[in-house]
C-alpha cells in the first residue's frame, strides 16, 4: 500500500520545514528549502541522463557516485541562493503554481489510468480463457505439488552462453534433478512482461485483446490476477499460493494465499527507483534488503 510512503514524505517535509524555520526564522524560506529537497530527491532519476554529458558511462559505479555528488552540489547551490535572497514572494508564488500544475497532471493521469475507465470488461475475457481449459479430475495419487516459476528477462542457457559467455547449466541441472521441467528452448510469446506473463498464466495467446485499444497494463494484469491456470487448478482442489512481485500487474491475486513483503507496493518500488537512493549502493541494499526480509501472508 502507498499510504505509509505518502505519510513518510509528509512527515519528512514538515520536519525539514521546521528545521529550516529554526535556521532562517522565515516561513517562506523554510517552505522553499524543504520543497527543493523533497522534489529533487523524488525526481532524481528524471535528471540523471543529464549527468551523462560529463563523459561518464551510464549505469556504472563511478557514474552513480559522481551523479550523486553533482546532484548534491546543485541542490546546495539553490539552497544557498534561497538563503541569500531577501525577497522570495515571487519565487514562492511561482513554486506554488508549479506544484498545483504538477499535482493536477498527476491526478488526471491517475484517473485516466484507473481500471474503472477500461471499456473492456476483464472478467469477460478471463471467463473466455477459463472456459477453454477442460480436463478430467485425476486421482489424489496423480496430483503432485506444482511449482510454476516464470523468470522475467532470464535468458536460456544457450543464449546466456553465446551472448554473455556464462554457463548456467549448474542451476538448470539442479532443477532437473529435483524433477522440475526446464524449458531449454523456450521463447517468450510477447516482448512485454505484462503480455507475456498474462499469456503464460492463461496458456494461450492474447488474441481476444486485439482491437480493445487498451494501452495500459491493467487489462493484462487482470488476466494475470484471475487466470485460467489458477482457476483450473482450484477446480482440481489444489491449494494455490502466490508470491507478490514488485508490480501489481504481474502479481497473481486470485489465490488461496498471497505472500507479499510487509508494507510494500508498486508505488513504493517506483518511488525508490526514481529517488536518489537508487544511486547510493549501500543505502539501496540496506533498504531493499530490509523490506524483503520477513514475508507476511495476505489472504
XYZ file of C-alpha atoms in Angstrom:
299
model
C 0.000 0.000 0.000
C 1.139 3.535 -0.784
C -0.156 5.251 2.372
C 2.964 4.612 4.560
C 5.202 6.156 1.874
C 2.977 9.208 1.480
C 2.841 9.699 5.253
C 6.639 9.360 5.440
C 7.056 12.048 2.750
C 4.660 14.429 4.524
C 6.315 13.919 7.919
C 9.788 14.414 6.417
C 8.616 17.586 4.665
C 7.238 19.011 7.906
C 10.412 18.168 9.834
C 12.589 19.784 7.145
C 10.377 22.872 7.110
C 10.640 23.104 10.902
C 14.429 22.717 10.750
C 14.850 25.476 8.150
C 12.427 27.724 10.022
C 14.606 27.393 13.128
C 17.628 28.329 10.992
C 16.177 31.192 8.907
C 13.278 32.347 11.105
C 11.384 32.775 7.826
C 8.441 30.532 6.913
C 8.741 31.194 3.158
C 12.425 30.273 3.041
C 11.736 27.202 5.164
C 8.970 26.071 2.811
C 11.042 26.621 -0.341
C 14.117 24.816 1.031
C 12.169 21.795 2.259
C 10.273 21.620 -1.047
C 13.524 21.779 -3.043
C 14.995 18.867 -1.100
C 11.901 16.642 -1.329
C 11.280 17.464 -5.002
C 14.884 16.880 -6.084
C 15.055 13.683 -4.031
C 11.928 12.148 -5.586
C 12.620 13.262 -9.182
C 16.335 12.450 -9.223
C 16.076 9.791 -11.956
C 14.481 12.253 -14.395
C 17.600 14.435 -14.261
C 20.036 11.526 -14.195
C 20.512 11.349 -18.027
C 21.783 14.946 -17.947
C 24.776 13.785 -15.923
C 25.944 11.600 -18.837
C 27.137 14.783 -20.571
C 30.101 14.751 -18.206
C 31.541 11.856 -20.228
C 30.805 9.063 -17.772
C 29.307 5.745 -18.805
C 25.767 5.305 -17.544
C 24.924 2.504 -15.079
C 28.452 2.306 -13.686
C 29.572 2.693 -10.070
C 31.642 5.770 -10.968
C 28.668 7.302 -12.775
C 26.335 6.656 -9.831
C 28.725 8.188 -7.299
C 29.531 11.192 -9.492
C 25.864 11.791 -10.280
C 25.056 11.873 -6.563
C 27.846 14.381 -5.903
C 26.733 16.629 -8.782
C 23.134 16.416 -7.581
C 24.228 17.398 -4.072
C 26.307 20.346 -5.352
C 23.421 21.682 -7.463
C 20.967 21.290 -4.589
C 23.357 23.052 -2.197
C 23.750 25.910 -4.692
C 19.987 26.501 -4.872
C 19.648 26.291 -1.097
C 22.415 28.893 -0.829
C 20.525 31.182 -3.237
C 17.379 30.889 -1.134
C 19.396 31.712 1.976
C 20.954 34.841 0.430
C 17.852 36.117 -1.369
C 15.840 38.559 0.725
C 12.613 38.852 -1.273
C 11.151 35.478 -2.210
C 7.480 36.342 -2.644
C 7.621 35.984 -6.445
C 9.547 32.695 -6.259
C 7.118 31.382 -3.660
C 4.179 32.254 -5.916
C 5.777 30.569 -8.954
C 6.605 27.431 -6.980
C 3.037 27.212 -5.682
C 1.663 27.462 -9.225
C 4.141 24.838 -10.456
C 3.178 22.484 -7.621
C -0.505 22.927 -8.429
C 0.103 22.122 -12.117
C 2.149 19.017 -11.263
C -0.475 17.804 -8.801
C -3.290 18.345 -11.314
C -1.451 16.473 -14.077
C -0.737 13.609 -11.663
C -4.403 13.331 -10.660
C -5.535 13.405 -14.301
C -3.050 10.652 -15.157
C -4.171 8.606 -12.155
C -7.863 8.905 -13.003
C -7.382 8.180 -16.715
C -5.404 5.007 -15.958
C -7.926 3.735 -13.433
C -9.250 0.223 -14.187
C -12.802 1.569 -13.964
C -12.148 3.542 -17.155
C -11.480 0.422 -19.203
C -14.054 -0.071 -21.926
C -13.384 -3.813 -21.874
C -14.589 -5.974 -19.001
C -11.613 -8.039 -17.724
C -13.973 -10.623 -16.189
C -15.470 -11.474 -19.574
C -12.044 -12.023 -21.090
C -10.918 -14.064 -18.064
C -14.018 -16.231 -18.386
C -13.196 -16.857 -22.035
C -9.773 -18.310 -21.213
C -11.065 -20.243 -18.210
C -13.696 -21.961 -20.340
C -11.022 -23.129 -22.787
C -9.447 -25.443 -20.196
C -11.397 -28.610 -19.501
C -9.869 -31.734 -18.027
C -10.932 -34.741 -16.003
C -10.003 -34.588 -12.347
C -7.245 -37.134 -11.630
C -6.992 -39.280 -8.525
C -5.230 -37.921 -5.443
C -2.192 -40.096 -6.147
C -1.768 -38.390 -9.520
C -1.767 -34.852 -8.102
C 1.805 -33.781 -7.278
C 2.823 -30.424 -5.835
C 3.221 -27.863 -8.623
C 5.782 -25.041 -8.576
C 5.249 -22.763 -11.575
C 8.190 -20.349 -11.857
C 8.386 -17.737 -14.619
C 11.661 -15.788 -14.684
C 11.230 -12.357 -16.260
C 14.082 -11.351 -18.570
C 16.042 -14.505 -17.734
C 17.851 -15.922 -20.765
C 18.061 -19.569 -21.801
C 21.291 -21.479 -21.214
C 22.357 -21.295 -24.852
C 21.656 -17.539 -25.031
C 23.497 -16.811 -21.782
C 26.428 -18.850 -23.056
C 26.603 -17.357 -26.559
C 25.890 -13.717 -25.658
C 27.404 -13.395 -22.189
C 29.750 -16.409 -22.039
C 28.044 -17.546 -18.859
C 27.478 -21.221 -18.065
C 24.150 -21.566 -16.265
C 23.942 -25.357 -16.539
C 24.684 -25.957 -12.859
C 21.468 -24.164 -11.904
C 19.247 -25.819 -14.522
C 20.747 -29.262 -13.883
C 19.939 -28.838 -10.200
C 16.325 -28.047 -11.093
C 16.106 -31.095 -13.341
C 17.472 -33.338 -10.587
C 14.704 -32.006 -8.365
C 12.224 -33.206 -11.041
C 11.477 -29.730 -12.389
C 10.782 -29.350 -16.092
C 13.121 -26.750 -17.604
C 12.134 -25.289 -20.981
C 15.580 -25.350 -22.624
C 14.374 -23.850 -25.918
C 11.703 -21.532 -24.580
C 10.797 -18.274 -26.315
C 8.600 -15.517 -24.957
C 5.164 -15.122 -26.515
C 5.416 -11.339 -26.237
C 8.099 -8.725 -25.710
C 6.445 -7.082 -22.691
C 6.220 -8.583 -19.226
C 2.509 -7.863 -18.744
C 1.531 -9.517 -22.028
C 3.976 -12.420 -21.788
C 3.037 -13.259 -18.203
C -0.671 -12.963 -18.953
C -0.261 -15.354 -21.879
C 1.704 -17.843 -19.752
C -0.861 -17.799 -16.935
C -3.755 -18.376 -19.350
C -1.943 -20.963 -21.511
C -2.883 -19.182 -24.724
C -2.132 -16.205 -26.930
C -3.975 -12.974 -26.170
C -5.849 -12.721 -29.440
C -9.013 -11.680 -27.598
C -7.303 -8.410 -26.625
C -6.840 -7.424 -30.253
C -8.834 -4.302 -31.049
C -9.521 -3.331 -27.435
C -7.435 -0.144 -27.837
C -6.215 -0.512 -24.264
C -2.644 0.712 -23.776
C -2.386 0.258 -20.003
C -1.203 -2.818 -18.110
C -4.460 -3.054 -16.158
C -6.257 -5.400 -18.555
C -3.316 -7.774 -18.955
C -2.782 -7.556 -15.202
C -6.389 -8.587 -14.603
C -5.767 -11.713 -16.681
C -2.737 -12.496 -14.522
C -4.583 -11.925 -11.264
C -7.563 -14.038 -12.322
C -6.008 -16.564 -14.686
C -7.295 -19.702 -16.360
C -4.447 -21.790 -14.947
C -5.185 -20.939 -11.303
C -8.908 -21.329 -11.885
C -8.370 -24.814 -13.326
C -6.061 -25.923 -10.501
C -8.540 -24.777 -7.880
C -11.252 -26.823 -9.571
C -8.960 -29.808 -9.045
C -8.920 -28.975 -5.305
C -5.378 -27.611 -5.332
C -4.465 -25.078 -2.662
C -2.911 -22.155 -4.535
C -0.198 -19.847 -3.185
C 1.467 -16.947 -4.999
C 4.372 -14.622 -4.229
C 3.923 -10.938 -4.985
C 6.229 -9.221 -7.435
C 7.266 -5.565 -7.388
C 4.362 -4.698 -9.680
C 0.633 -5.222 -9.251
C 0.041 -6.152 -12.903
C 2.455 -9.081 -12.516
C 1.044 -10.462 -9.266
C -1.349 -13.421 -9.119
C -4.031 -12.327 -6.653
C -6.925 -14.777 -7.125
C -5.349 -17.490 -4.951
C -5.894 -19.043 -1.537
C -2.846 -17.296 -0.121
C -0.774 -14.417 -1.437
C 2.604 -13.792 0.178
C 3.803 -10.217 -0.083
C 6.515 -8.165 1.681
C 5.174 -6.166 4.595
C 4.163 -2.587 3.710
C 5.443 -2.950 0.162
C 3.738 -1.990 -3.090
C 4.386 -0.978 -6.667
C 4.128 2.675 -5.611
C 6.945 2.239 -3.087
C 9.084 0.413 -5.634
C 8.708 3.119 -8.290
C 9.230 5.915 -5.764
C 12.524 4.458 -4.505
C 13.758 3.690 -8.028
C 13.244 7.332 -9.037
C 14.820 8.783 -5.918
C 18.432 9.432 -5.022
C 18.503 6.147 -3.080
C 18.810 4.262 -6.383
C 22.367 5.610 -6.807
C 23.591 5.061 -3.246
C 24.631 1.362 -3.298
C 24.926 0.661 0.439
C 21.727 2.580 1.265
C 19.740 0.942 -1.530
C 20.961 -2.508 -0.480
C 20.024 -1.856 3.144
C 16.531 -0.519 2.403
C 15.563 -3.106 -0.211
C 17.105 -5.865 1.888
C 15.154 -4.800 4.952
C 11.890 -4.640 3.034
C 12.391 -8.106 1.536
C 13.003 -9.770 4.916
C 10.005 -11.358 6.566
C 7.133 -12.201 4.277
C 3.635 -11.847 5.563
C 0.611 -13.765 4.307
C -2.319 -11.834 2.890
C -5.381 -13.954 2.273
